[in-house]
XYZ file of C-alpha atoms in Angstrom:
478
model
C 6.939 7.285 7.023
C 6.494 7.752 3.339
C 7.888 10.413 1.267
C 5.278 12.223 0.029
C 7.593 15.025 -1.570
C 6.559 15.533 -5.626
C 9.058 16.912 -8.113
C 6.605 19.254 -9.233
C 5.915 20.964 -6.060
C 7.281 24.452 -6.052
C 9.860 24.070 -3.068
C 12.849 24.475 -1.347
C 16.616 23.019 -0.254
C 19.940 23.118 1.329
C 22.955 21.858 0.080
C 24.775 20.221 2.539
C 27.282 17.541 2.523
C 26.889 15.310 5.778
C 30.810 15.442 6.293
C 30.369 19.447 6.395
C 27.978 18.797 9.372
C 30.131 20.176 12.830
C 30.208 16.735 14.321
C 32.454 16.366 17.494
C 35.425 14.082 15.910
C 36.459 16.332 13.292
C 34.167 15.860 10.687
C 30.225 15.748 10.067
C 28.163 12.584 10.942
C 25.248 10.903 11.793
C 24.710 12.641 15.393
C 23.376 15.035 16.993
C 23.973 18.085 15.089
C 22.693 16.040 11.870
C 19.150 16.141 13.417
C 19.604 19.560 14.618
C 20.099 20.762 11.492
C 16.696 18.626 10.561
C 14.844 20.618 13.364
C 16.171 24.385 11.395
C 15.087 23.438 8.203
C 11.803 22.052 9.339
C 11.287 25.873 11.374
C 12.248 27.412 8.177
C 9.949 25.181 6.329
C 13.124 24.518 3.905
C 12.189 20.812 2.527
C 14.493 19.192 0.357
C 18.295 18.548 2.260
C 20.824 17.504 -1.195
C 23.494 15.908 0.578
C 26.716 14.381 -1.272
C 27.645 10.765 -2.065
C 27.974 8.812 1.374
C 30.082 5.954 -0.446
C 33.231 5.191 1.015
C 35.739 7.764 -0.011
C 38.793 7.002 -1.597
C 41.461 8.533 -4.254
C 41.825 12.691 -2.957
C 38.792 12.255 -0.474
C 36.203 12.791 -3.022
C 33.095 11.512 -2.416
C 32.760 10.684 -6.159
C 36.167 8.268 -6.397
C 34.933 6.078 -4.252
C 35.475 2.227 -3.193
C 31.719 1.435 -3.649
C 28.659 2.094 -5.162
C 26.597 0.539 -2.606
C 28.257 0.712 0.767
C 28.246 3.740 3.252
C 31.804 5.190 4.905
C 32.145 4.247 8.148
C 33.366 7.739 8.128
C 29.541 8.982 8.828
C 28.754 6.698 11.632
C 28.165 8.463 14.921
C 30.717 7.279 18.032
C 28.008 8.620 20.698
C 24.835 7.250 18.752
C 26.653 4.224 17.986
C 27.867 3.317 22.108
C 24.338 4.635 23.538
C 22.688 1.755 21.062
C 25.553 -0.711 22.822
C 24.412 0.454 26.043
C 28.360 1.001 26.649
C 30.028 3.734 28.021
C 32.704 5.631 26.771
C 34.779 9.260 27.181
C 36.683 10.491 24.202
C 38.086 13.437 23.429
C 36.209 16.130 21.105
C 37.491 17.384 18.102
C 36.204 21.041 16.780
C 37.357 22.382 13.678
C 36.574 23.814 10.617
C 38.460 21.873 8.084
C 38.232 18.079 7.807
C 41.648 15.910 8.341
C 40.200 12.948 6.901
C 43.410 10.784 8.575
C 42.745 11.834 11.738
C 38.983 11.399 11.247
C 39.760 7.884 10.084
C 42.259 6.845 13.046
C 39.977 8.245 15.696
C 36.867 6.604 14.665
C 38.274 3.005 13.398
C 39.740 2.975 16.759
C 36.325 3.452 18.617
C 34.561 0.816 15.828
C 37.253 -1.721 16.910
C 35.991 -1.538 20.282
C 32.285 -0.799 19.779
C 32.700 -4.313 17.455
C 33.720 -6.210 20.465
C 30.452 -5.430 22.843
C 28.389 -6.172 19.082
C 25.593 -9.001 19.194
C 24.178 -10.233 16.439
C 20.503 -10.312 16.403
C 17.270 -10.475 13.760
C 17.837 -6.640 12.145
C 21.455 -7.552 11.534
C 20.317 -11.091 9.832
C 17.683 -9.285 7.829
C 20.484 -6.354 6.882
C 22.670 -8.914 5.475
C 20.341 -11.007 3.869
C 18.776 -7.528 1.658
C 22.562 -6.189 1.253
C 22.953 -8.026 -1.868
C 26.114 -6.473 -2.757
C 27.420 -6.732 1.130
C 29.622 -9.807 1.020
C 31.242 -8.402 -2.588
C 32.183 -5.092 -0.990
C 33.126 -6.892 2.728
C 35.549 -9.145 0.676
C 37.136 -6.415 -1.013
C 37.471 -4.170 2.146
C 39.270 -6.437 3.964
C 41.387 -7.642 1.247
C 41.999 -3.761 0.085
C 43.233 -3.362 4.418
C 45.507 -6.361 4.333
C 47.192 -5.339 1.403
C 47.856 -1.807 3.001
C 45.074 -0.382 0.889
C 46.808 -0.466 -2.244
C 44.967 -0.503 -5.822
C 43.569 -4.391 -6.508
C 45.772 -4.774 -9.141
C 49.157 -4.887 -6.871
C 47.426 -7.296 -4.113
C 49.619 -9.414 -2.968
C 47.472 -10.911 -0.355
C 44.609 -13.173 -1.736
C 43.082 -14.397 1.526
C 41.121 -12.855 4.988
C 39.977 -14.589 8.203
C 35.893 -14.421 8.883
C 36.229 -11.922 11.398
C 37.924 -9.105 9.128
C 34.617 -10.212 7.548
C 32.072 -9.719 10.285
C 33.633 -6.558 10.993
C 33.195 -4.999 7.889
C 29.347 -6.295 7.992
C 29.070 -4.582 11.384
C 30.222 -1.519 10.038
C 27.894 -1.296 7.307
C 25.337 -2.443 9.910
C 26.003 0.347 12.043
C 26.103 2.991 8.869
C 22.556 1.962 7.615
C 20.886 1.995 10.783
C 22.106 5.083 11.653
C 21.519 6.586 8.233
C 17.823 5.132 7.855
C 16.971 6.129 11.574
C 17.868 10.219 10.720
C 16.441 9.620 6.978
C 13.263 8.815 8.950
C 13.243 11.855 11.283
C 13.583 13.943 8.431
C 10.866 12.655 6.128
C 9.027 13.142 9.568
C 9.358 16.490 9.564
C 8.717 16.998 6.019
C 12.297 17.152 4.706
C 13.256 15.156 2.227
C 16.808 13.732 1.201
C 18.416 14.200 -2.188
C 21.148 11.612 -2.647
C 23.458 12.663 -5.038
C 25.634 9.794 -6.934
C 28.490 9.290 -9.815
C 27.749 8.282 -13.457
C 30.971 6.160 -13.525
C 33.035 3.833 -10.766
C 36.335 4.306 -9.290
C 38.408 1.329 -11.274
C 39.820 0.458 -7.229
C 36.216 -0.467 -6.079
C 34.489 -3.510 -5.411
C 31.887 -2.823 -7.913
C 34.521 -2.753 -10.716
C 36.460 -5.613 -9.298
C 33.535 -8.212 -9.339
C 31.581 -7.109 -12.142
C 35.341 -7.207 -14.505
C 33.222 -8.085 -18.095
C 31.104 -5.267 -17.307
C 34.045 -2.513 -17.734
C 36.582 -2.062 -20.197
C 39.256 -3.801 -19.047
C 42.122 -5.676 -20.541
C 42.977 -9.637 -19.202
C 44.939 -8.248 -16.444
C 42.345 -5.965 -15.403
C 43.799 -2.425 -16.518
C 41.040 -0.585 -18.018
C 41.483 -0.179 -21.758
C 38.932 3.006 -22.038
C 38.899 5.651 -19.629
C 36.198 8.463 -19.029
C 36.657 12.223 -19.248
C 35.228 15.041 -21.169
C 37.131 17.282 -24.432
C 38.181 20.527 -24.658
C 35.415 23.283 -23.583
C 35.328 26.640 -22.515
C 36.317 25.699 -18.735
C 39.461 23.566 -19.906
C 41.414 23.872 -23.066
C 42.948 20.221 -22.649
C 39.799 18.903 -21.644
C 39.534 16.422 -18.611
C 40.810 13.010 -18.335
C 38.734 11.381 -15.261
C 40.627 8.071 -15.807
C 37.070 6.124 -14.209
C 37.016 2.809 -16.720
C 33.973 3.036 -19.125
C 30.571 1.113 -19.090
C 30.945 -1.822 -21.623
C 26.934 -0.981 -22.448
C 26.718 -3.774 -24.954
C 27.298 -6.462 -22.198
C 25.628 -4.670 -19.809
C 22.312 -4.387 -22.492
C 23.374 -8.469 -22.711
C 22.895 -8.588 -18.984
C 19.075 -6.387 -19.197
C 21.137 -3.442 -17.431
C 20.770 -5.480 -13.804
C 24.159 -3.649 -12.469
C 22.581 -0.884 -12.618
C 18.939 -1.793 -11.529
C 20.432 -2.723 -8.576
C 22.624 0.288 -8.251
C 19.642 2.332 -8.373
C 17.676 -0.177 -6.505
C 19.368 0.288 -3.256
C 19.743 3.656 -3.879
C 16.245 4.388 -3.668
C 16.123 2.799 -0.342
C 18.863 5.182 0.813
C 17.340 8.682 -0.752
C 14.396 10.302 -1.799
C 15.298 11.598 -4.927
C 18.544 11.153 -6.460
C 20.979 13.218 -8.561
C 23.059 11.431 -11.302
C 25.951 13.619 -12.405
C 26.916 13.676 -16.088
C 23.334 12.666 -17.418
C 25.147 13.491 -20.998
C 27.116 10.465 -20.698
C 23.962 8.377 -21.226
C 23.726 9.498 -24.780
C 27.238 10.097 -25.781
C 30.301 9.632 -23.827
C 33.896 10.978 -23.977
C 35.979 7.654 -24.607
C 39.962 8.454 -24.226
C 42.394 5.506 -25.233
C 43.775 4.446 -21.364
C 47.142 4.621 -23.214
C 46.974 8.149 -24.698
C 46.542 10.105 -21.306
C 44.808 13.214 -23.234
C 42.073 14.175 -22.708
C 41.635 15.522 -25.648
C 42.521 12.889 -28.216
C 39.190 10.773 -26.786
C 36.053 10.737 -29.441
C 32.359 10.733 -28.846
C 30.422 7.126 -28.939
C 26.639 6.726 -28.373
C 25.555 5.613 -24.964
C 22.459 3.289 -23.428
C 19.871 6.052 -24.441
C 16.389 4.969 -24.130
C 17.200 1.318 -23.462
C 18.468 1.962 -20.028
C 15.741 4.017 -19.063
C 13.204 1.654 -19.959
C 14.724 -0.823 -18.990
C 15.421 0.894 -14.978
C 11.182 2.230 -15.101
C 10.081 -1.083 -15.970
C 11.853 -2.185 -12.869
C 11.673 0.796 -10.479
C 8.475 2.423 -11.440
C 8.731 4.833 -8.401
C 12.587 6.297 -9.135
C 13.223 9.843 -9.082
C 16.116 11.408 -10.864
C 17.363 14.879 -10.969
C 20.359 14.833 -13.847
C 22.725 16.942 -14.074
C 22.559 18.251 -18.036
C 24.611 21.204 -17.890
C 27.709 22.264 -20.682
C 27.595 22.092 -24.500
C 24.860 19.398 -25.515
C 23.394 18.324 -28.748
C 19.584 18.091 -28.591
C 19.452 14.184 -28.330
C 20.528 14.732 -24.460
C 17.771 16.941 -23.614
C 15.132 14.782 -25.961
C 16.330 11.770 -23.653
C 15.927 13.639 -20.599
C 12.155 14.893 -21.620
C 11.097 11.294 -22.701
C 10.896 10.589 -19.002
C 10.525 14.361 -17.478
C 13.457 13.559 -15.508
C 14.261 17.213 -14.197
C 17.085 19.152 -15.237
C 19.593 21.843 -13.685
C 20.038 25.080 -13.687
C 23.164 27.042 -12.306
C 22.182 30.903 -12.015
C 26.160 31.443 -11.378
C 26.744 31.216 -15.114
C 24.041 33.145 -16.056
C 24.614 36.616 -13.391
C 26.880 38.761 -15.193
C 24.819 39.461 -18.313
C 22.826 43.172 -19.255
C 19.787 41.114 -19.919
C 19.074 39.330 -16.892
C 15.498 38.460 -16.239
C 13.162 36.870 -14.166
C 13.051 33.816 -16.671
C 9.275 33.504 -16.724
C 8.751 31.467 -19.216
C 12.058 29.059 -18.030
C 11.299 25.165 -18.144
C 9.349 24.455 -14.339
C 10.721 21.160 -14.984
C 14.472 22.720 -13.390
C 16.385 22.603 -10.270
C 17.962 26.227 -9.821
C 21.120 26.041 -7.610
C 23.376 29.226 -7.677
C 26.087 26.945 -7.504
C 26.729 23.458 -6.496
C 29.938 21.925 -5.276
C 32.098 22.193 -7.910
C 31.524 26.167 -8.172
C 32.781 29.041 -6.833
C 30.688 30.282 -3.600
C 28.386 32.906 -4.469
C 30.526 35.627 -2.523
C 34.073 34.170 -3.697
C 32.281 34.547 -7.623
C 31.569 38.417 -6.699
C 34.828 38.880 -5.711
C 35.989 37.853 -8.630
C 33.814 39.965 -10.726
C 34.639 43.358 -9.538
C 33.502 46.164 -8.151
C 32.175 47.553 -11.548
C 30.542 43.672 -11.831
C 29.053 43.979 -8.732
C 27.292 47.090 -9.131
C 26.100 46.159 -12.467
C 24.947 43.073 -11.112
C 23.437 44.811 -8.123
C 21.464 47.430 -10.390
C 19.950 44.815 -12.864
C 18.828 43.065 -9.503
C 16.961 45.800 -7.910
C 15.112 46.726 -11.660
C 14.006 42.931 -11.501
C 12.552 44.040 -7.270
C 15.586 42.321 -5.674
C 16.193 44.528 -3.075
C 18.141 42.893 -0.408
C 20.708 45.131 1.364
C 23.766 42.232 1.119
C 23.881 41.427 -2.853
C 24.898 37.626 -2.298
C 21.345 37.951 -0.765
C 19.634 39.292 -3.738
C 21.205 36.255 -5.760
C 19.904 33.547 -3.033
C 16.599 35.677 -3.318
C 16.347 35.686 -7.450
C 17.098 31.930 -7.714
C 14.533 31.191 -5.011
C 12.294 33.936 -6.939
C 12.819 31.522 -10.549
C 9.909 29.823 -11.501
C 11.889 26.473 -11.752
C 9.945 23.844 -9.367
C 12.850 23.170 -7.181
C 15.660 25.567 -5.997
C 18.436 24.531 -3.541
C 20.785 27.041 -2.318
C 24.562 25.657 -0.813
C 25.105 26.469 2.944
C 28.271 28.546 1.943
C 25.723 30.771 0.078
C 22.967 31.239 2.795
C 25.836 32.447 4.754
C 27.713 34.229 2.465
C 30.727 32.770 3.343
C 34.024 33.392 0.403
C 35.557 30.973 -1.611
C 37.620 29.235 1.783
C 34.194 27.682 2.090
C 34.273 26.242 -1.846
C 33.779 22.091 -1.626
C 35.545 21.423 -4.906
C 37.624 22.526 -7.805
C 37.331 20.509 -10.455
C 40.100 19.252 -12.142
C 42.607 20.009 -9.148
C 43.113 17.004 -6.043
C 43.992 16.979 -2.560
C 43.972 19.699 -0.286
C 41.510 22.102 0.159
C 39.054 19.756 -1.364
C 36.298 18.707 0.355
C 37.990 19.572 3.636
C 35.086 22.775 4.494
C 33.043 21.600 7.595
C 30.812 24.295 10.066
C 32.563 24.190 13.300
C 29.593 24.854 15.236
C 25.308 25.036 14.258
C 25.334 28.373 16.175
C 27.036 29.992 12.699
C 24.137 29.118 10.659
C 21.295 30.721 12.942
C 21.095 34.254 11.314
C 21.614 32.711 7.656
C 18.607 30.288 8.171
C 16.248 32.738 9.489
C 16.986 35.185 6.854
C 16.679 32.079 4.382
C 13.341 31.253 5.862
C 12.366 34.767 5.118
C 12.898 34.296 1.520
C 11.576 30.732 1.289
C 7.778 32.484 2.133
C 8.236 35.641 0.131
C 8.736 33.139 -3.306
C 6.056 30.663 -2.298
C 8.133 27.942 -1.948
């Protein structure tokens, strides 16, 4: 079905990671419970589901280090979905939790995609699947060299060769991933939901992307990047933050008419809706930090792509929509580049709470997506918690003058940014619920455990939040 959803409808979303799904091997997927959820935000007439990157995940279990800008983690495919399209049988174990062991996940399902791989047949939707995958036999290549050299970065690979079937099995696994992912896709443009993709300016320097495309990266002979990415010194770190992703080499790519990047979006578009790109500031002027240095803050600004890359990704995708994330200290030339092509912009009503003067923003930019906080921020609850008592009921007060009157406060703030007069608001899951900061996704600047370990261990916990949310959606028109 097409996608008939318009940026500048007045609407609404959930954010939602797919991994943070229950699922019934430890971690959220493409099963059941994925097009349960599908069913509650079609009854609460909720239409846009953000979702975060489904790459395959690498360094700290982020989705945005990842080992691919194209292919999906086999993470995400569904064991039951997958053996009922087999027509094979199987009994496995469940496993229920609220936290995501991403080893365990890993062990458990290769295990049943090693044996779901052996009842495989190839047949015309595979061919066809491999034939449009254009970046499929890159990223197979690299997979199965990355697992015979016990996964270790491509610059200590020892071994330099891998038999065709390490091959086709790869292939089947991204087989499985994009059939599964188009088929739920599908049922949820069906039922009026659409799906906002959500992907990385820059590439993990251990990805296939980055080891195939070499000249376009900054990388010395021996393939060690030379320029790494990161941002300076702000208000939220006083070292700034050193990323260590290996920078764009623009002028070859504007050599090359920006085609890495066509085709990154490219396939993109077939996998999403709309999508997200994080750092939109990047595409004017980027933080560039000598690899050697390791500070942050010793990098200096240096103009990006601007227009050029634009044009040159309309002229080729007429049809792509782009959400960018344009938040922090920018000088006008990032905003004049995002209005050139009314690509819509972000607004996070956490930062923005604990003032005297809060409003109801009427004459705020339409052309927004209001979020009270995305992954990267405090849940609304853990943020109130964190404010006070004498915050709260400050907060609480300026709410109810603006004719937020919810009893729960976290409420009132789900209920103002659905209340903004921004097209598009999407509230987190966490924040429907009003669930505390054991619920954040991600603290930036920090790896490993707890991040992006927070999964609902059953749909049942989200009934009463998603009525109540449904409420709201109608009483803002959206």
């Amino acid at each position: 079905m097409e996608n008939k959803q318009i940026l500048t409808e007045r609407t609404s979303g959930i954010l939602l990671g797919i991994n943070s799904l229950p699922g019934t091997f430890g971690i959220g997927d493409f099963g059941d419970d994925a097009y349960h959820f599908v069913d509650k935000m079609e009854a609460a007439k909720v239409k846009l589901w953000q979702i975060l990157p489904l790459n395959p995940v690498g360094y700290g279990n982020s989705p945005y280090q990842t080992y691919s800008a194209f292919a999906g983690d086999e993470i995400y495919i569904s064991i039951e979905t997958l053996y009922a399209y087999l027509k094979v049988e199987f009994d496995s174990e469940k496993v229920i939790t609220d936290r995501i062991d991403y080893e365990q996940v890993r062990n458990i399902k290769n295990a049943h995609l090693r044996n779901a791989y052996t009842h495989f047949v190839k047949d015309e939707a595979y061919d066809s699947f491999v034939k449009e995958a254009f970046w499929l036999e890159d990223y197979v290549k690299f997979m199965s060299l990355k697992k015979q050299n016990n996964m270790q970065s491509w610059l200590d690979w020892t071994v330099h060769d891998v038999n065709e079937d390490d091959l086709d099995f790869e292939r089947f696994i991204q087989y499985i991933f994009f059939i599964q992912w188009q088929d739920l896709k599908a049922y949820a443009n069906d039922r009026n939901v659409s799906i906002v993709g959500d992907i990385p300016i820059y590439l993990g320097h251990d990805s296939a992307d980055v080891y195939f495309n070499r000249d376009q990266f900054y990388l010395d002979q021996d393939g060690r990047p030379t320029l790494v990415a990161g941002v300076p010194p702000d208000f939220f770190s006083t070292e700034g933050q050193l990323w260590g992703n290996p920078l764009y080499n623009w002028e070859q790519m504007e050599a090359d008419h920006y085609q890495f990047w066509i085709n990154r979006m490219l396939w993109n578009q077939k996998m999403y809706d709309v999508i997200r790109i994080d750092h939109f500031r990047a595409f004017d002027t980027y933080w560039a930090i000598d690899a050697a240095s390791n500070q942050a803050k010793l990098g200096e600004w240096v103009i990006g792509p601007r227009n050029a890359l634009f044009d040159a990704l309309y002229a080729a995708l007429p049809d792509l929509k782009i959400v960018v994330e344009d938040l922090g200290d920018l000088r006008p030339e990032v905003l004049e580049l995002r209005d050139d092509y009314n690509l819509m912009g972000m607004k996070i009503v956490e930062f923005s709470l604990n003032k005297w003067d809060l409003k109801n923003d009427v004459n705020l930019n339409k052309n927004l997506l209001a979020y009270t906080g995305t992954h990267d921020n405090q849940t609304i609850v853990g943020w109130l918690e964190e404010l006070g008592k004498k915050g709260a009921r400050k907060l609480r007060w300026n709410l109810r003058r603006l004719g937020y009157k919810n009893k729960d406060l976290y409420q009132r703030i789900n209920h103002y940014t659905l209340g903004l007069p921004c097209n598009w608001a999407i509230i987190p899951m966490q924040d429907i619920m009003g669930l505390d900061n054991r619920a954040r996704i991600n603290t930036p600047s920090t790896i490993g455990s707890p991040n992006w370990e927070w999964k609902l261990e059953t749909l049942n916990s989200i009934e009463a939040g998603m009525e109540y949310f449904g409420t709201l959606v109608k009483a803002t028109n959206r």
